[in-house]
Amino acid sequence: MCLFQVIRKAFTEEKHVSTKTSAADLVTETDRLVEDLIISELRKQFPSHKFISEEATAAGAKCELTASPTWIIDPIDGTCNFVHRFPNVAVSIGFAVHQELEFGVVHHCMEERLYMARRGHGAFCNTQRLYVSKETELSKALILTEIGSKRDPATLKLLLGNMEQLLLAKAHGVRVIGSSTLALCHLAAGAADAYYQFGLHCWDLAAATVIIREAGGIVMDTTGGPLNLMARRVVAAGTRKMATLVAQALQPINYGQDDQA
């Protein structure tokens, strides 16, 4: 049984659910099983490569992106969705060399959609070439984001305030689908105009960053500078103007860095 079949089978079954950093930060036995399957297969082919993966990091493994060839893995993005049988669930695998993202693959497990891109070779969903939206006006934008697992009052105030600012700027809407990876892929496919988030991890972002860039889009830091994969913050859009407008509307939320945890 392949790993996608494992996920689809487990999707409909009762699950043993544990928490990590908060009551909203969930993990299941399927997350761990899928991660082990991915890493064991990749290690057979590439024994000298390094790995950054969600559940290994949660268990105490060092999260460090070096010059070495490195696989960056989220075995199930949208675990809360997975637990509740809400179908936005994906496997995300990115690959970097010399700290440069080279290719990414995201599989939407419930809809048999495979998003993929290699640097310099374009982005695709199954066989269809992907292109981002070229919208530049915030008042015409559909914007995607995620809530995240940090729910203290101060964080929630900033999070909801950022949504309010974008809605006051007359954005068409702000959507939350429960999977950062799939939201970013929707952006790459032109189904949304921008995405932002504070608190996501490098494994949420690595594969989809390549896909967005190869679809013609922009992925950058919320400060307006270059993306720092470890900084746990991002703005992405079809155009630099749109990305800048969204970034300027946001109040920062500090989550620290993945490589300093």
mmCIF file of C-alpha atoms in Angstrom:
data_model
loop_
_atom_site.group_PDB
_atom_site.id
_atom_site.type_symbol
_atom_site.label_atom_id
_atom_site.label_comp_id
_atom_site.label_asym_id
_atom_site.label_seq_id
_atom_site.Cartn_x
_atom_site.Cartn_y
_atom_site.Cartn_z
ATOM 1 C CA MET A 1 0.000 0.000 0.000
ATOM 2 C CA CYS A 2 1.467 3.392 -1.033
ATOM 3 C CA LEU A 3 1.524 6.296 1.399
ATOM 4 C CA PHE A 4 -1.374 8.104 -0.305
ATOM 5 C CA GLN A 5 -3.516 4.991 0.106
ATOM 6 C CA VAL A 6 -2.457 4.869 3.761
ATOM 7 C CA ILE A 7 -3.713 8.431 4.253
ATOM 8 C CA ARG A 8 -6.987 7.917 2.394
ATOM 9 C CA LYS A 9 -7.721 4.728 4.348
ATOM 10 C CA ALA A 10 -6.916 6.357 7.688
ATOM 11 C CA PHE A 11 -8.966 9.441 6.753
ATOM 12 C CA THR A 12 -12.256 7.585 7.303
ATOM 13 C CA GLU A 13 -11.170 5.641 10.403
ATOM 14 C CA GLU A 14 -11.049 6.508 14.095
ATOM 15 C CA LYS A 15 -7.765 8.151 15.005
ATOM 16 C CA HIS A 16 -5.522 8.294 18.050
ATOM 17 C CA VAL A 17 -4.898 12.012 18.451
ATOM 18 C CA SER A 18 -2.203 13.668 20.567
ATOM 19 C CA THR A 19 -1.265 17.307 21.066
ATOM 20 C CA LYS A 20 2.126 18.991 20.713
ATOM 21 C CA THR A 21 2.571 22.682 21.536
ATOM 22 C CA SER A 22 -1.099 23.446 22.226
ATOM 23 C CA ALA A 23 -4.578 21.947 22.237
ATOM 24 C CA ALA A 24 -4.913 23.020 18.587
ATOM 25 C CA ASP A 25 -1.536 21.542 17.493
ATOM 26 C CA LEU A 26 -2.479 17.955 16.700
ATOM 27 C CA VAL A 27 -0.632 14.825 15.630
ATOM 28 C CA THR A 28 -1.884 11.337 14.767
ATOM 29 C CA GLU A 29 -0.242 7.973 14.322
ATOM 30 C CA THR A 30 -0.709 8.443 10.564
ATOM 31 C CA ASP A 31 1.452 11.606 10.570
ATOM 32 C CA ARG A 32 4.304 9.613 12.085
ATOM 33 C CA LEU A 33 3.778 6.561 9.861
ATOM 34 C CA VAL A 34 3.717 8.601 6.632
ATOM 35 C CA GLU A 35 6.798 10.565 7.667
ATOM 36 C CA ASP A 36 8.677 7.326 8.394
ATOM 37 C CA LEU A 37 7.643 5.873 5.017
ATOM 38 C CA ILE A 38 8.794 8.954 3.099
ATOM 39 C CA ILE A 39 12.140 9.247 4.860
ATOM 40 C CA SER A 40 12.941 5.533 4.676
ATOM 41 C CA GLU A 41 12.320 5.463 0.915
ATOM 42 C CA LEU A 42 14.338 8.626 0.274
ATOM 43 C CA ARG A 43 17.225 7.366 2.425
ATOM 44 C CA LYS A 44 17.466 4.232 0.297
ATOM 45 C CA GLN A 45 18.013 6.393 -2.784
ATOM 46 C CA PHE A 46 19.968 9.252 -1.194
ATOM 47 C CA PRO A 47 21.808 7.970 1.896
ATOM 48 C CA SER A 48 23.989 11.082 2.252
ATOM 49 C CA HIS A 49 21.135 13.601 2.181
ATOM 50 C CA LYS A 50 19.762 15.424 5.210
ATOM 51 C CA PHE A 51 16.144 15.695 6.348
ATOM 52 C CA ILE A 52 13.965 18.284 8.060
ATOM 53 C CA SER A 53 10.550 16.894 8.944
ATOM 54 C CA GLU A 54 7.672 17.987 11.128
ATOM 55 C CA GLU A 55 7.280 15.067 13.498
ATOM 56 C CA ALA A 56 11.015 14.437 13.914
ATOM 57 C CA THR A 57 11.475 18.103 14.810
ATOM 58 C CA ALA A 58 8.588 17.899 17.293
ATOM 59 C CA ALA A 59 10.355 14.923 18.859
ATOM 60 C CA GLY A 60 13.554 16.948 19.329
ATOM 61 C CA ALA A 61 15.500 16.599 16.068
ATOM 62 C CA LYS A 62 17.510 19.673 15.065
ATOM 63 C CA CYS A 63 15.834 21.888 12.452
ATOM 64 C CA GLU A 64 18.768 23.257 10.478
ATOM 65 C CA LEU A 65 19.071 24.052 6.786
ATOM 66 C CA THR A 66 22.687 23.732 5.670
ATOM 67 C CA ALA A 67 24.396 23.658 2.266
ATOM 68 C CA SER A 68 23.862 19.884 2.134
ATOM 69 C CA PRO A 69 21.083 18.450 -0.056
ATOM 70 C CA THR A 70 18.064 18.520 2.259
ATOM 71 C CA TRP A 71 14.539 17.145 2.041
ATOM 72 C CA ILE A 72 11.922 19.243 3.884
ATOM 73 C CA ILE A 73 8.848 17.150 4.673
ATOM 74 C CA ASP A 74 5.350 17.674 6.036
ATOM 75 C CA PRO A 75 3.784 14.200 6.120
ATOM 76 C CA ILE A 76 0.235 15.486 6.612
ATOM 77 C CA ASP A 77 -0.422 19.189 6.256
ATOM 78 C CA GLY A 78 -3.853 19.919 7.658
ATOM 79 C CA THR A 79 -3.778 17.435 10.536
ATOM 80 C CA CYS A 80 -6.740 19.124 12.225
ATOM 81 C CA ASN A 81 -8.654 18.743 8.951
ATOM 82 C CA PHE A 82 -7.533 15.104 8.780
ATOM 83 C CA VAL A 83 -8.772 14.427 12.315
ATOM 84 C CA HIS A 84 -12.188 15.916 11.520
ATOM 85 C CA ARG A 85 -12.419 14.355 8.032
ATOM 86 C CA PHE A 86 -12.376 17.763 6.375
ATOM 87 C CA PRO A 87 -10.806 17.059 2.982
ATOM 88 C CA ASN A 88 -8.073 19.737 2.703
ATOM 89 C CA VAL A 89 -5.180 17.402 3.492
ATOM 90 C CA ALA A 90 -1.827 17.229 1.714
ATOM 91 C CA VAL A 91 1.638 15.696 1.719
ATOM 92 C CA SER A 92 4.392 18.237 1.085
ATOM 93 C CA ILE A 93 8.001 17.484 0.093
ATOM 94 C CA GLY A 94 10.509 20.187 -0.778
ATOM 95 C CA PHE A 95 14.175 19.839 -1.683
ATOM 96 C CA ALA A 96 16.993 22.344 -1.188
ATOM 97 C CA VAL A 97 20.695 22.418 -2.097
ATOM 98 C CA HIS A 98 23.050 25.124 -0.815
ATOM 99 C CA GLN A 99 19.993 26.530 1.007
ATOM 100 C CA GLU A 100 18.307 27.162 -2.358
ATOM 101 C CA LEU A 101 14.915 25.538 -2.959
ATOM 102 C CA GLU A 102 15.146 23.381 -6.083
ATOM 103 C CA PHE A 103 11.847 21.546 -6.393
ATOM 104 C CA GLY A 104 8.633 20.824 -4.564
ATOM 105 C CA VAL A 105 5.798 18.327 -4.667
ATOM 106 C CA VAL A 106 2.434 18.694 -2.926
ATOM 107 C CA HIS A 107 -0.173 15.952 -3.148
ATOM 108 C CA HIS A 108 -3.795 16.848 -2.336
ATOM 109 C CA CYS A 109 -4.664 13.441 -0.955
ATOM 110 C CA MET A 110 -8.442 13.602 -1.196
ATOM 111 C CA GLU A 111 -8.670 15.038 -4.698
ATOM 112 C CA GLU A 112 -5.810 13.242 -6.491
ATOM 113 C CA ARG A 113 -4.145 16.527 -7.399
ATOM 114 C CA LEU A 114 -0.361 16.523 -7.639
ATOM 115 C CA TYR A 115 1.207 19.981 -7.617
ATOM 116 C CA MET A 116 4.850 20.016 -8.647
ATOM 117 C CA ALA A 117 7.588 22.357 -9.756
ATOM 118 C CA ARG A 118 11.308 22.362 -10.417
ATOM 119 C CA ARG A 119 13.316 25.565 -10.436
ATOM 120 C CA GLY A 120 13.469 26.866 -14.006
ATOM 121 C CA HIS A 121 10.988 24.313 -15.389
ATOM 122 C CA GLY A 122 7.536 25.685 -14.564
ATOM 123 C CA ALA A 123 4.788 24.569 -12.195
ATOM 124 C CA PHE A 124 2.043 22.030 -12.828
ATOM 125 C CA CYS A 125 -1.052 20.471 -11.289
ATOM 126 C CA ASN A 126 -1.127 16.965 -12.715
ATOM 127 C CA THR A 127 -0.433 17.851 -16.382
ATOM 128 C CA GLN A 128 -1.855 21.397 -16.341
ATOM 129 C CA ARG A 129 0.599 24.311 -16.325
ATOM 130 C CA LEU A 130 0.007 26.725 -13.453
ATOM 131 C CA TYR A 131 -0.023 30.521 -13.608
ATOM 132 C CA VAL A 132 -0.645 32.989 -10.793
ATOM 133 C CA SER A 133 -3.188 35.804 -10.806
ATOM 134 C CA LYS A 134 -1.795 39.139 -11.953
ATOM 135 C CA GLU A 135 -4.165 41.224 -9.840
ATOM 136 C CA THR A 136 -2.528 44.336 -8.338
ATOM 137 C CA GLU A 137 -5.437 45.990 -6.498
ATOM 138 C CA LEU A 138 -6.150 44.993 -2.910
ATOM 139 C CA SER A 139 -9.785 45.994 -3.363
ATOM 140 C CA LYS A 140 -10.148 43.210 -5.944
ATOM 141 C CA ALA A 141 -8.200 40.523 -4.089
ATOM 142 C CA LEU A 142 -9.135 37.199 -2.544
ATOM 143 C CA ILE A 143 -6.615 36.592 0.225
ATOM 144 C CA LEU A 144 -5.785 33.319 1.981
ATOM 145 C CA THR A 145 -4.335 32.830 5.462
ATOM 146 C CA GLU A 146 -4.328 30.388 8.377
ATOM 147 C CA ILE A 147 -5.195 30.764 12.058
ATOM 148 C CA GLY A 148 -2.316 28.719 13.480
ATOM 149 C CA SER A 149 -2.168 26.905 16.799
ATOM 150 C CA LYS A 150 -1.145 29.785 19.085
ATOM 151 C CA ARG A 151 -4.357 31.017 20.717
ATOM 152 C CA ASP A 152 -3.375 33.328 23.583
ATOM 153 C CA PRO A 153 -5.379 36.591 23.734
ATOM 154 C CA ALA A 154 -2.548 38.841 22.522
ATOM 155 C CA THR A 155 -1.848 36.675 19.466
ATOM 156 C CA LEU A 156 -5.523 36.367 18.605
ATOM 157 C CA LYS A 157 -5.947 40.133 18.823
ATOM 158 C CA LEU A 158 -3.131 40.683 16.311
ATOM 159 C CA LEU A 159 -4.318 37.852 14.062
ATOM 160 C CA LEU A 160 -7.903 39.103 13.889
ATOM 161 C CA GLY A 161 -6.682 42.681 13.578
ATOM 162 C CA ASN A 162 -4.718 41.761 10.457
ATOM 163 C CA MET A 163 -7.808 40.222 8.912
ATOM 164 C CA GLU A 164 -9.786 43.338 9.828
ATOM 165 C CA GLN A 165 -7.233 45.615 8.155
ATOM 166 C CA LEU A 166 -7.444 43.696 4.891
ATOM 167 C CA LEU A 167 -11.237 43.702 4.976
ATOM 168 C CA LEU A 168 -11.271 47.431 5.724
ATOM 169 C CA ALA A 169 -9.058 47.844 2.638
ATOM 170 C CA LYS A 170 -12.052 46.319 0.804
ATOM 171 C CA ALA A 171 -10.439 43.020 -0.160
ATOM 172 C CA HIS A 172 -13.052 40.755 -1.713
ATOM 173 C CA GLY A 173 -12.519 38.216 1.056
ATOM 174 C CA VAL A 174 -10.177 36.424 3.448
ATOM 175 C CA ARG A 175 -10.278 32.618 3.429
ATOM 176 C CA VAL A 176 -8.961 29.987 5.867
ATOM 177 C CA ILE A 177 -8.921 26.387 4.585
ATOM 178 C CA GLY A 178 -6.850 24.633 7.273
ATOM 179 C CA SER A 179 -3.824 23.754 5.128
ATOM 180 C CA SER A 180 -1.067 26.287 4.492
ATOM 181 C CA THR A 181 0.421 24.113 1.775
ATOM 182 C CA LEU A 182 -2.807 23.750 -0.196
ATOM 183 C CA ALA A 183 -3.653 27.438 0.237
ATOM 184 C CA LEU A 184 -0.300 28.313 -1.318
ATOM 185 C CA CYS A 185 -0.973 25.879 -4.164
ATOM 186 C CA HIS A 186 -4.341 27.561 -4.797
ATOM 187 C CA LEU A 187 -2.419 30.819 -5.082
ATOM 188 C CA ALA A 188 -0.040 29.211 -7.591
ATOM 189 C CA ALA A 189 -3.058 28.063 -9.612
ATOM 190 C CA GLY A 190 -4.494 31.599 -9.787
ATOM 191 C CA ALA A 191 -7.476 30.784 -7.559
ATOM 192 C CA ALA A 192 -6.453 33.464 -5.033
ATOM 193 C CA ASP A 193 -4.424 36.658 -5.275
ATOM 194 C CA ALA A 194 -2.377 36.661 -2.064
ATOM 195 C CA TYR A 195 -1.471 34.648 1.024
ATOM 196 C CA TYR A 196 0.064 35.649 4.332
ATOM 197 C CA GLN A 197 0.796 33.915 7.610
ATOM 198 C CA PHE A 198 2.719 34.263 10.817
ATOM 199 C CA GLY A 199 3.545 31.013 12.616
ATOM 200 C CA LEU A 200 3.872 28.512 9.790
ATOM 201 C CA HIS A 201 6.940 26.264 9.599
ATOM 202 C CA CYS A 202 9.549 25.627 6.925
ATOM 203 C CA TRP A 203 7.892 22.301 6.024
ATOM 204 C CA ASP A 204 4.600 24.137 5.355
ATOM 205 C CA LEU A 205 6.353 26.472 2.953
ATOM 206 C CA ALA A 206 9.269 24.774 1.182
ATOM 207 C CA ALA A 207 7.550 22.821 -1.591
ATOM 208 C CA ALA A 208 4.845 25.403 -2.262
ATOM 209 C CA THR A 209 7.397 28.225 -2.532
ATOM 210 C CA VAL A 210 8.969 26.557 -5.571
ATOM 211 C CA ILE A 211 5.515 25.965 -7.072
ATOM 212 C CA ILE A 212 4.461 29.611 -6.656
ATOM 213 C CA ARG A 213 7.722 30.991 -8.028
ATOM 214 C CA GLU A 214 7.574 28.701 -11.049
ATOM 215 C CA ALA A 215 3.966 29.782 -11.635
ATOM 216 C CA GLY A 216 5.217 33.376 -11.862
ATOM 217 C CA GLY A 217 4.495 34.532 -8.318
ATOM 218 C CA ILE A 218 6.320 36.216 -5.450
ATOM 219 C CA VAL A 219 7.153 34.688 -2.059
ATOM 220 C CA MET A 220 8.763 37.062 0.435
ATOM 221 C CA ASP A 221 9.170 38.015 4.077
ATOM 222 C CA THR A 222 6.391 40.030 5.719
ATOM 223 C CA THR A 223 8.937 42.848 6.136
ATOM 224 C CA GLY A 224 9.152 43.114 2.348
ATOM 225 C CA GLY A 225 12.608 41.544 2.226
ATOM 226 C CA PRO A 226 13.680 38.173 0.807
ATOM 227 C CA LEU A 227 12.042 35.036 2.159
ATOM 228 C CA ASN A 228 13.732 33.471 5.177
ATOM 229 C CA LEU A 229 12.489 29.896 5.198
ATOM 230 C CA MET A 230 13.147 29.577 8.930
ATOM 231 C CA ALA A 231 11.532 32.857 10.034
ATOM 232 C CA ARG A 232 7.954 31.508 10.341
ATOM 233 C CA ARG A 233 6.389 34.376 8.381
ATOM 234 C CA VAL A 234 5.502 34.869 4.738
ATOM 235 C CA VAL A 235 3.604 36.921 2.207
ATOM 236 C CA ALA A 236 2.996 35.431 -1.229
ATOM 237 C CA ALA A 237 1.129 36.862 -4.203
ATOM 238 C CA GLY A 238 0.838 36.773 -7.943
ATOM 239 C CA THR A 239 2.499 40.194 -8.240
ATOM 240 C CA ARG A 240 5.082 42.046 -6.186
ATOM 241 C CA LYS A 241 2.713 45.018 -5.902
ATOM 242 C CA MET A 242 0.016 42.850 -4.349
ATOM 243 C CA ALA A 243 2.512 41.201 -1.983
ATOM 244 C CA THR A 244 3.758 44.621 -0.869
ATOM 245 C CA LEU A 245 0.247 45.961 -0.264
ATOM 246 C CA VAL A 246 -0.636 42.969 1.893
ATOM 247 C CA ALA A 247 2.646 43.153 3.821
ATOM 248 C CA GLN A 248 2.109 46.851 4.544
ATOM 249 C CA ALA A 249 -1.316 46.110 6.047
ATOM 250 C CA LEU A 250 -0.004 43.575 8.575
ATOM 251 C CA GLN A 251 1.040 43.913 12.196
ATOM 252 C CA PRO A 252 3.837 41.409 12.932
ATOM 253 C CA ILE A 253 3.299 38.423 15.225
ATOM 254 C CA ASN A 254 6.504 36.990 16.687
ATOM 255 C CA TYR A 255 6.826 33.219 16.618
ATOM 256 C CA GLY A 256 10.625 33.003 16.700
ATOM 257 C CA GLN A 257 12.492 30.889 14.138
ATOM 258 C CA ASP A 258 12.409 27.189 13.295
ATOM 259 C CA ASP A 259 16.204 26.907 13.587
ATOM 260 C CA GLN A 260 16.292 28.617 16.984
ATOM 261 C CA ALA A 261 13.695 26.518 18.767
#
